[in-house]
Amino acid sequence: MTDVDTASSARPPAPNVRLESEELNPAFVAAIAAAVSRSDGDGLAQLIQDLHEADVGALIEALEPDDRPRFILLLGSRFDFTALTEVDDAVREAVLAELPQDAIVEGVAELPIDDAVYILEDLDSDEKDEILDRLPSPERVALQRSLDFPEESAGRRMQTDFVAVPPFWGVDQTQRYLRETADLPEAFSELFVVDPRYRLVGSVPLDKLLRASRNTRIGELASEDRHRVRATDDQEDVARLLQRYNMLSVPVVDDGDRLVGVMTVDDVVDVIQDEADEDLKALGGVRGEEELSDSVWYITRSRFSWLFVNLVTAFVAASVLDVFKGQLQQMVALAVLAPIVASQGGNAATQTMTVAVRALATRELTRSNALRVVWREVRVGMLNGFGFAVLTGAIASLWFDSIGLGLVIGCAMVINMLAGALGGILIPLVLDRYRADPAVSSGVFVTTVTDVVGFFAFLGIATLWFGLS
Amino acid sequence: MTDVDTASSARPPAPNVRLESEELNPAFVAAIAAAVSRSDGDGLAQLIQDLHEADVGALIEALEPDDRPRFILLLGSRFDFTALTEVDDAVREAVLAELPQDAIVEGVAELPIDDAVYILEDLDSDEKDEILDRLPSPERVALQRSLDFPEESAGRRMQTDFVAVPPFWGVDQTQRYLRETADLPEAFSELFVVDPRYRLVGSVPLDKLLRASRNTRIGELASEDRHRVRATDDQEDVARLLQRYNMLSVPVVDDGDRLVGVMTVDDVVDVIQDEADEDLKALGGVRGEEELSDSVWYITRSRFSWLFVNLVTAFVAASVLDVFKGQLQQMVALAVLAPIVASQGGNAATQTMTVAVRALATRELTRSNALRVVWREVRVGMLNGFGFAVLTGAIASLWFDSIGLGLVIGCAMVINMLAGALGGILIPLVLDRYRADPAVSSGVFVTTVTDVVGFFAFLGIATLWFGLS
């Protein structure tokens, strides 16, 4: 704390915003928090003046919830609203709810369309309309047009600022245009060539323009883009396209093939990571949208539903045990060992399911290779089933001094690990075929299968082998 | 199959390589396979002539393993080795093992350094050296230099082809240089400004060059890059940096701050996805490197080790049940219900652990907010614990007609869900602190905790409540 206090009174160079380890510097966060509590807007402005909006966003998240809107209001027009595109949804929504509408209108008016859409799209439609009404006309129209595209579509995420030129211009004329036009986009790496009706003809990367001789016509330089996307396409599809073909950007066209925007790969890196994250969370029984900044109550409710489904399946498995009550009482070793069979099957199934879910998401697992993969998983399940049958059988025989018990648990293990392998691959495939998200629902079905098959196989075979009843 | 046969005899336009759904077109794959089995190199060349290397890579993966090297050999010099950077590691290794060294040398010699490194780095060091020896000298030296950087470092992934100019050049001179130099990189979107000792001064995006007036000096245009990375930096760190600051590229320097390469975001999109995928697979008990094309035997062994660890923990849990053998025999309902307590705790713990592991990986969970998050998870665990205590207690009471049993299972549920919440957050935090990958090892510890605590709490409280022994 000492250096923070010094920092804020005498204003020597502020501590670095991030530590060596890339995490936010607690001393910097403390300096910001101190300036907020002193209502020192100028101090704040000085602290954050050289920061990237991503770091400003991270700082907002690191502040106490009450300090976040105060931080923004103290900075006033010196606050760049782009930073709000860099925070968790829950944080953004809470902050926007606290800010006066004037501040939002002013802040949004300064933003490129894609960032403005990102901030406005989660507001209530009433509030969104009020804010739109108060924006100057060109921004309002452009924003409205982007917001009319479906959620999570390319139309919502694209940059609408780009440079388009006609094919008959020469390289020289184009270069003069670029040198002399004041309101070009802030940054661009290619020119688009459009016909008089603004239909996309092709694109010219800037390095190609620079290499061309001066009297070449732009139309000759334009390579017909192999790929273009529609504004209504899902952002995930665009992300996969850019990723698959290692592209830095792709033009976005409307239904009439007219150029309306451009999507660059830095816009979709987050989409690709979010998609993998959502699968990961779904497999762990957590909603894809859950964020570190959500409230206790929100998280409790959202996790409750998955746990509830799990409770139902646990009772289903328990009712299988209940069927064999008599046998469990006659031979308590069965009660001790039954969970082992269920758990090994469950884990083998989870392995298979994890691979299947991800391969489906990345389109590596398709109808054409599904059979090959199922057959592979069955063989893996058999092999590991036999391996663990021998291992578990030997331990159980020694533990309870009964070779019979070892044989029984061994057979049950092979059956359940095979069931696990089949369930682990077939359930995601079937869910995917019927357009349910396999990441979200596979787990429940799969563990129900391995619990039920595991208990039935083990206790059923034991009943026959030992002549229990 | 009909249209394939027609396609290959009369050679009308080939079917599209991908279907509407973005998956590979089976008809196209069949046409390729047919051409391979006819040893029809020209037919193959015609089929793939307009394809992107990513699609050629996908085709190679879709072929039968024996057909893959044949496909490449039939194409000969018409095969672009870049396609081999687009296939799974296991596929690439198998294909390279089958190809004659001559073919590899010729293929690699044509590639940009980063792609060549990608292909060569997984070979045995003997074979790598032999191939390097046979390459022409400039390629060999550049390749050797990249290969000397650590695995998965920026030095291995960077593009070594870039444009660097001195700060005293004018815009006009620079443009003339770009127009008149023949061996510029294939594509670039910025110029780097270097001093006479090749130390990085800054960079000039091409749009800035085009907008500048003709007599401006390059040095004035160069913005000092906020970020540069070292060639020895880990590729994941570079990926996070580009992602955090929405950058399209970052210069790579050596220890003397000399410019040695550039990394662009399209190079690291895969890194970001792979990292999330590895966490996802690790949480599912599968090795991060497991690929759909791995052999049955390889997968069986690699999954065996995780299942083995799990078997040990299952026996630990079973031995807790064994301690309470007498009680289970006296009251078989306990044997029926005990797995429910363990399973609810395990699932609650998995939820918490999933969130914690991902937040640690993305650096959202750090030392500064760890306490806040732990406290949040404890409250979520308590709330859901009470909820499920009531629910499970009520069902158990009705099922076994015993209010006492309902109370006992309710208490055990609260205890185990709290244990799950604590284990789910503390275990990943501790593993991370001691630099173990929390995604890989958290699961085992966490379920051991909830199994042991669940069985002990339920059977222990039951023993006391019902006076069993």
Short mmCIF file of N, CA and C in Angstrom, two decimals, chain A residues 361-459:
data_model
loop_
_atom_site.label_atom_id
_atom_site.label_comp_id
_atom_site.label_asym_id
_atom_site.label_seq_id
_atom_site.Cartn_x
_atom_site.Cartn_y
_atom_site.Cartn_z
N ALA A 361 -17.88 -30.92 -32.52
CA ALA A 361 -17.90 -29.45 -32.55
C ALA A 361 -16.95 -28.90 -33.60
N THR A 362 -15.79 -29.52 -33.75
CA THR A 362 -14.83 -29.02 -34.73
C THR A 362 -15.03 -29.65 -36.10
N ARG A 363 -16.14 -30.37 -36.26
CA ARG A 363 -16.48 -31.03 -37.53
C ARG A 363 -15.44 -32.05 -37.97
N GLU A 364 -14.66 -32.59 -37.03
CA GLU A 364 -13.73 -33.65 -37.40
C GLU A 364 -14.46 -34.98 -37.43
N LEU A 365 -15.49 -35.10 -36.59
CA LEU A 365 -16.30 -36.31 -36.58
C LEU A 365 -17.56 -36.03 -37.39
N THR A 366 -17.70 -36.74 -38.51
CA THR A 366 -18.83 -36.50 -39.40
C THR A 366 -19.46 -37.83 -39.75
N ARG A 367 -20.53 -37.75 -40.52
CA ARG A 367 -21.18 -39.00 -40.89
C ARG A 367 -20.22 -39.93 -41.62
N SER A 368 -19.29 -39.35 -42.41
CA SER A 368 -18.45 -40.22 -43.23
C SER A 368 -17.46 -41.04 -42.40
N ASN A 369 -17.01 -40.52 -41.24
CA ASN A 369 -16.06 -41.34 -40.49
C ASN A 369 -16.64 -41.86 -39.17
N ALA A 370 -17.96 -41.65 -38.95
CA ALA A 370 -18.55 -42.04 -37.67
C ALA A 370 -18.38 -43.52 -37.39
N LEU A 371 -18.60 -44.34 -38.41
CA LEU A 371 -18.53 -45.78 -38.20
C LEU A 371 -17.13 -46.21 -37.80
N ARG A 372 -16.13 -45.62 -38.49
CA ARG A 372 -14.74 -45.92 -38.20
C ARG A 372 -14.43 -45.59 -36.72
N VAL A 373 -14.93 -44.42 -36.27
CA VAL A 373 -14.64 -43.98 -34.91
C VAL A 373 -15.37 -44.85 -33.88
N VAL A 374 -16.62 -45.21 -34.17
CA VAL A 374 -17.37 -46.07 -33.25
C VAL A 374 -16.62 -47.40 -33.08
N TRP A 375 -16.20 -47.96 -34.19
CA TRP A 375 -15.50 -49.24 -34.15
C TRP A 375 -14.19 -49.13 -33.37
N ARG A 376 -13.50 -48.00 -33.55
CA ARG A 376 -12.27 -47.77 -32.79
C ARG A 376 -12.55 -47.72 -31.29
N GLU A 377 -13.62 -46.99 -30.92
CA GLU A 377 -13.93 -46.85 -29.50
C GLU A 377 -14.33 -48.19 -28.89
N VAL A 378 -15.05 -49.00 -29.66
CA VAL A 378 -15.45 -50.32 -29.15
C VAL A 378 -14.20 -51.15 -28.85
N ARG A 379 -13.23 -51.09 -29.76
CA ARG A 379 -12.02 -51.89 -29.53
C ARG A 379 -11.24 -51.38 -28.32
N VAL A 380 -11.15 -50.02 -28.21
CA VAL A 380 -10.48 -49.46 -27.04
C VAL A 380 -11.20 -49.89 -25.76
N GLY A 381 -12.54 -49.84 -25.78
CA GLY A 381 -13.33 -50.23 -24.60
C GLY A 381 -13.11 -51.69 -24.23
N MET A 382 -13.06 -52.57 -25.25
CA MET A 382 -12.83 -53.98 -25.01
C MET A 382 -11.46 -54.20 -24.38
N LEU A 383 -10.44 -53.59 -24.99
CA LEU A 383 -9.07 -53.80 -24.51
C LEU A 383 -8.93 -53.32 -23.07
N ASN A 384 -9.37 -52.09 -22.81
CA ASN A 384 -9.26 -51.60 -21.44
C ASN A 384 -10.18 -52.38 -20.51
N GLY A 385 -11.32 -52.82 -21.04
CA GLY A 385 -12.23 -53.63 -20.23
C GLY A 385 -11.53 -54.90 -19.75
N PHE A 386 -10.84 -55.60 -20.66
CA PHE A 386 -10.14 -56.82 -20.26
C PHE A 386 -9.01 -56.50 -19.28
N GLY A 387 -8.29 -55.45 -19.57
CA GLY A 387 -7.19 -55.08 -18.68
C GLY A 387 -7.69 -54.85 -17.26
N PHE A 388 -8.75 -54.04 -17.12
CA PHE A 388 -9.24 -53.72 -15.78
C PHE A 388 -10.01 -54.88 -15.17
N ALA A 389 -10.53 -55.78 -16.01
CA ALA A 389 -11.19 -56.98 -15.48
C ALA A 389 -10.16 -57.81 -14.71
N VAL A 390 -9.01 -58.01 -15.32
CA VAL A 390 -7.96 -58.81 -14.69
C VAL A 390 -7.50 -58.15 -13.39
N LEU A 391 -7.24 -56.84 -13.50
CA LEU A 391 -6.72 -56.09 -12.36
C LEU A 391 -7.71 -56.08 -11.20
N THR A 392 -8.95 -55.67 -11.49
CA THR A 392 -9.95 -55.56 -10.43
C THR A 392 -10.30 -56.93 -9.89
N GLY A 393 -10.40 -57.92 -10.81
CA GLY A 393 -10.71 -59.28 -10.39
C GLY A 393 -9.67 -59.80 -9.40
N ALA A 394 -8.39 -59.58 -9.71
CA ALA A 394 -7.32 -60.06 -8.83
C ALA A 394 -7.42 -59.39 -7.46
N ILE A 395 -7.59 -58.06 -7.46
CA ILE A 395 -7.64 -57.35 -6.16
C ILE A 395 -8.85 -57.82 -5.35
N ALA A 396 -10.01 -57.93 -6.01
CA ALA A 396 -11.23 -58.32 -5.30
C ALA A 396 -11.10 -59.74 -4.74
N SER A 397 -10.48 -60.65 -5.54
CA SER A 397 -10.28 -62.03 -5.07
C SER A 397 -9.46 -62.05 -3.79
N LEU A 398 -8.37 -61.27 -3.82
CA LEU A 398 -7.48 -61.26 -2.65
C LEU A 398 -8.16 -60.61 -1.44
N TRP A 399 -8.80 -59.46 -1.73
CA TRP A 399 -9.41 -58.69 -0.64
C TRP A 399 -10.45 -59.52 0.11
N PHE A 400 -11.38 -60.14 -0.67
CA PHE A 400 -12.47 -60.85 -0.02
C PHE A 400 -12.24 -62.37 -0.03
N ASP A 401 -11.01 -62.75 -0.39
CA ASP A 401 -10.62 -64.15 -0.38
C ASP A 401 -11.62 -65.03 -1.14
N SER A 402 -12.00 -64.61 -2.33
CA SER A 402 -12.99 -65.36 -3.09
C SER A 402 -12.71 -65.21 -4.58
N ILE A 403 -12.23 -66.31 -5.19
CA ILE A 403 -11.94 -66.26 -6.62
C ILE A 403 -13.23 -66.02 -7.40
N GLY A 404 -14.32 -66.58 -6.92
CA GLY A 404 -15.61 -66.38 -7.57
C GLY A 404 -15.94 -64.90 -7.69
N LEU A 405 -15.74 -64.16 -6.60
CA LEU A 405 -16.05 -62.73 -6.61
C LEU A 405 -15.18 -61.99 -7.64
N GLY A 406 -13.92 -62.44 -7.74
CA GLY A 406 -13.02 -61.85 -8.72
C GLY A 406 -13.52 -62.09 -10.14
N LEU A 407 -13.97 -63.30 -10.41
CA LEU A 407 -14.48 -63.61 -11.75
C LEU A 407 -15.72 -62.77 -12.06
N VAL A 408 -16.60 -62.69 -11.07
CA VAL A 408 -17.84 -61.93 -11.27
C VAL A 408 -17.55 -60.46 -11.57
N ILE A 409 -16.70 -59.85 -10.76
CA ILE A 409 -16.43 -58.41 -10.98
C ILE A 409 -15.68 -58.22 -12.30
N GLY A 410 -14.84 -59.19 -12.67
CA GLY A 410 -14.13 -59.10 -13.95
C GLY A 410 -15.09 -59.09 -15.13
N CYS A 411 -16.06 -60.04 -15.12
CA CYS A 411 -17.05 -60.07 -16.21
C CYS A 411 -17.83 -58.76 -16.26
N ALA A 412 -18.27 -58.32 -15.08
CA ALA A 412 -19.06 -57.09 -15.04
C ALA A 412 -18.26 -55.90 -15.57
N MET A 413 -16.97 -55.90 -15.29
CA MET A 413 -16.12 -54.80 -15.73
C MET A 413 -16.03 -54.75 -17.26
N VAL A 414 -15.82 -55.93 -17.89
CA VAL A 414 -15.76 -55.95 -19.35
C VAL A 414 -17.07 -55.43 -19.93
N ILE A 415 -18.18 -55.95 -19.41
CA ILE A 415 -19.48 -55.53 -19.93
C ILE A 415 -19.68 -54.03 -19.77
N ASN A 416 -19.35 -53.51 -18.57
CA ASN A 416 -19.64 -52.09 -18.33
C ASN A 416 -18.70 -51.17 -19.09
N MET A 417 -17.45 -51.56 -19.28
CA MET A 417 -16.56 -50.67 -20.02
C MET A 417 -16.90 -50.68 -21.51
N LEU A 418 -17.42 -51.80 -21.98
CA LEU A 418 -17.89 -51.83 -23.35
C LEU A 418 -19.15 -50.97 -23.49
N ALA A 419 -20.04 -51.09 -22.50
CA ALA A 419 -21.25 -50.26 -22.51
C ALA A 419 -20.85 -48.78 -22.46
N GLY A 420 -19.84 -48.48 -21.65
CA GLY A 420 -19.38 -47.10 -21.54
C GLY A 420 -18.85 -46.59 -22.87
N ALA A 421 -18.05 -47.41 -23.56
CA ALA A 421 -17.49 -46.99 -24.84
C ALA A 421 -18.61 -46.75 -25.85
N LEU A 422 -19.56 -47.67 -25.90
CA LEU A 422 -20.67 -47.52 -26.85
C LEU A 422 -21.52 -46.30 -26.52
N GLY A 423 -21.87 -46.18 -25.22
CA GLY A 423 -22.67 -45.02 -24.81
C GLY A 423 -21.92 -43.72 -25.07
N GLY A 424 -20.63 -43.73 -24.76
CA GLY A 424 -19.83 -42.51 -24.89
C GLY A 424 -19.75 -42.00 -26.32
N ILE A 425 -19.80 -42.89 -27.29
CA ILE A 425 -19.73 -42.43 -28.68
C ILE A 425 -21.11 -42.32 -29.31
N LEU A 426 -22.00 -43.28 -29.02
CA LEU A 426 -23.30 -43.27 -29.72
C LEU A 426 -24.21 -42.15 -29.22
N ILE A 427 -24.20 -41.90 -27.91
CA ILE A 427 -25.10 -40.86 -27.39
C ILE A 427 -24.79 -39.48 -27.98
N PRO A 428 -23.53 -39.04 -27.98
CA PRO A 428 -23.28 -37.75 -28.65
C PRO A 428 -23.65 -37.76 -30.13
N LEU A 429 -23.39 -38.87 -30.82
CA LEU A 429 -23.73 -38.93 -32.24
C LEU A 429 -25.23 -38.79 -32.46
N VAL A 430 -26.00 -39.50 -31.63
CA VAL A 430 -27.46 -39.43 -31.79
C VAL A 430 -27.97 -38.03 -31.44
N LEU A 431 -27.48 -37.48 -30.35
CA LEU A 431 -27.91 -36.13 -29.97
C LEU A 431 -27.60 -35.13 -31.08
N ASP A 432 -26.41 -35.27 -31.66
CA ASP A 432 -26.01 -34.35 -32.72
C ASP A 432 -26.91 -34.51 -33.94
N ARG A 433 -27.24 -35.75 -34.26
CA ARG A 433 -28.11 -36.00 -35.40
C ARG A 433 -29.46 -35.31 -35.21
N TYR A 434 -29.96 -35.33 -33.96
CA TYR A 434 -31.25 -34.70 -33.70
C TYR A 434 -31.10 -33.24 -33.25
N ARG A 435 -29.94 -32.68 -33.56
CA ARG A 435 -29.68 -31.26 -33.37
C ARG A 435 -29.77 -30.79 -31.91
N ALA A 436 -29.54 -31.71 -30.96
CA ALA A 436 -29.37 -31.29 -29.57
C ALA A 436 -27.87 -31.11 -29.37
N ASP A 437 -27.47 -30.18 -28.49
CA ASP A 437 -26.04 -29.96 -28.27
C ASP A 437 -25.47 -31.13 -27.47
N PRO A 438 -24.60 -31.95 -28.09
CA PRO A 438 -24.09 -33.12 -27.37
C PRO A 438 -23.29 -32.74 -26.12
N ALA A 439 -22.68 -31.57 -26.11
CA ALA A 439 -21.88 -31.20 -24.94
C ALA A 439 -22.78 -31.03 -23.72
N VAL A 440 -23.98 -30.52 -23.93
CA VAL A 440 -24.85 -30.21 -22.80
C VAL A 440 -25.49 -31.46 -22.22
N SER A 441 -25.98 -32.37 -23.08
CA SER A 441 -26.81 -33.45 -22.53
C SER A 441 -26.19 -34.84 -22.52
N SER A 442 -25.05 -35.04 -23.18
CA SER A 442 -24.50 -36.39 -23.24
C SER A 442 -24.22 -36.95 -21.85
N GLY A 443 -23.62 -36.12 -20.98
CA GLY A 443 -23.13 -36.60 -19.69
C GLY A 443 -24.18 -37.35 -18.88
N VAL A 444 -25.37 -36.80 -18.79
CA VAL A 444 -26.42 -37.42 -17.98
C VAL A 444 -26.75 -38.81 -18.51
N PHE A 445 -27.00 -38.89 -19.81
CA PHE A 445 -27.37 -40.18 -20.39
C PHE A 445 -26.25 -41.19 -20.20
N VAL A 446 -25.04 -40.72 -20.45
CA VAL A 446 -23.90 -41.64 -20.42
C VAL A 446 -23.71 -42.23 -19.03
N THR A 447 -23.73 -41.37 -17.99
CA THR A 447 -23.50 -41.94 -16.66
C THR A 447 -24.68 -42.78 -16.19
N THR A 448 -25.88 -42.44 -16.65
CA THR A 448 -27.02 -43.31 -16.31
C THR A 448 -26.78 -44.70 -16.89
N VAL A 449 -26.34 -44.74 -18.14
CA VAL A 449 -26.07 -46.03 -18.78
C VAL A 449 -25.04 -46.83 -17.97
N THR A 450 -23.92 -46.17 -17.63
CA THR A 450 -22.86 -46.96 -16.96
C THR A 450 -23.23 -47.32 -15.53
N ASP A 451 -24.00 -46.47 -14.84
CA ASP A 451 -24.45 -46.84 -13.49
C ASP A 451 -25.39 -48.03 -13.56
N VAL A 452 -26.38 -47.93 -14.41
CA VAL A 452 -27.40 -48.97 -14.48
C VAL A 452 -26.80 -50.28 -14.99
N VAL A 453 -26.06 -50.21 -16.11
CA VAL A 453 -25.45 -51.43 -16.65
C VAL A 453 -24.45 -52.01 -15.64
N GLY A 454 -23.66 -51.14 -15.01
CA GLY A 454 -22.65 -51.61 -14.06
C GLY A 454 -23.29 -52.36 -12.90
N PHE A 455 -24.31 -51.75 -12.28
CA PHE A 455 -24.96 -52.40 -11.13
C PHE A 455 -25.67 -53.69 -11.56
N PHE A 456 -26.39 -53.61 -12.67
CA PHE A 456 -27.12 -54.80 -13.14
C PHE A 456 -26.16 -55.93 -13.48
N ALA A 457 -25.10 -55.61 -14.21
CA ALA A 457 -24.17 -56.66 -14.63
C ALA A 457 -23.53 -57.30 -13.40
N PHE A 458 -23.00 -56.46 -12.51
CA PHE A 458 -22.27 -56.99 -11.36
C PHE A 458 -23.20 -57.80 -10.44
N LEU A 459 -24.32 -57.19 -10.07
CA LEU A 459 -25.20 -57.86 -9.10
C LEU A 459 -25.95 -59.01 -9.75
#
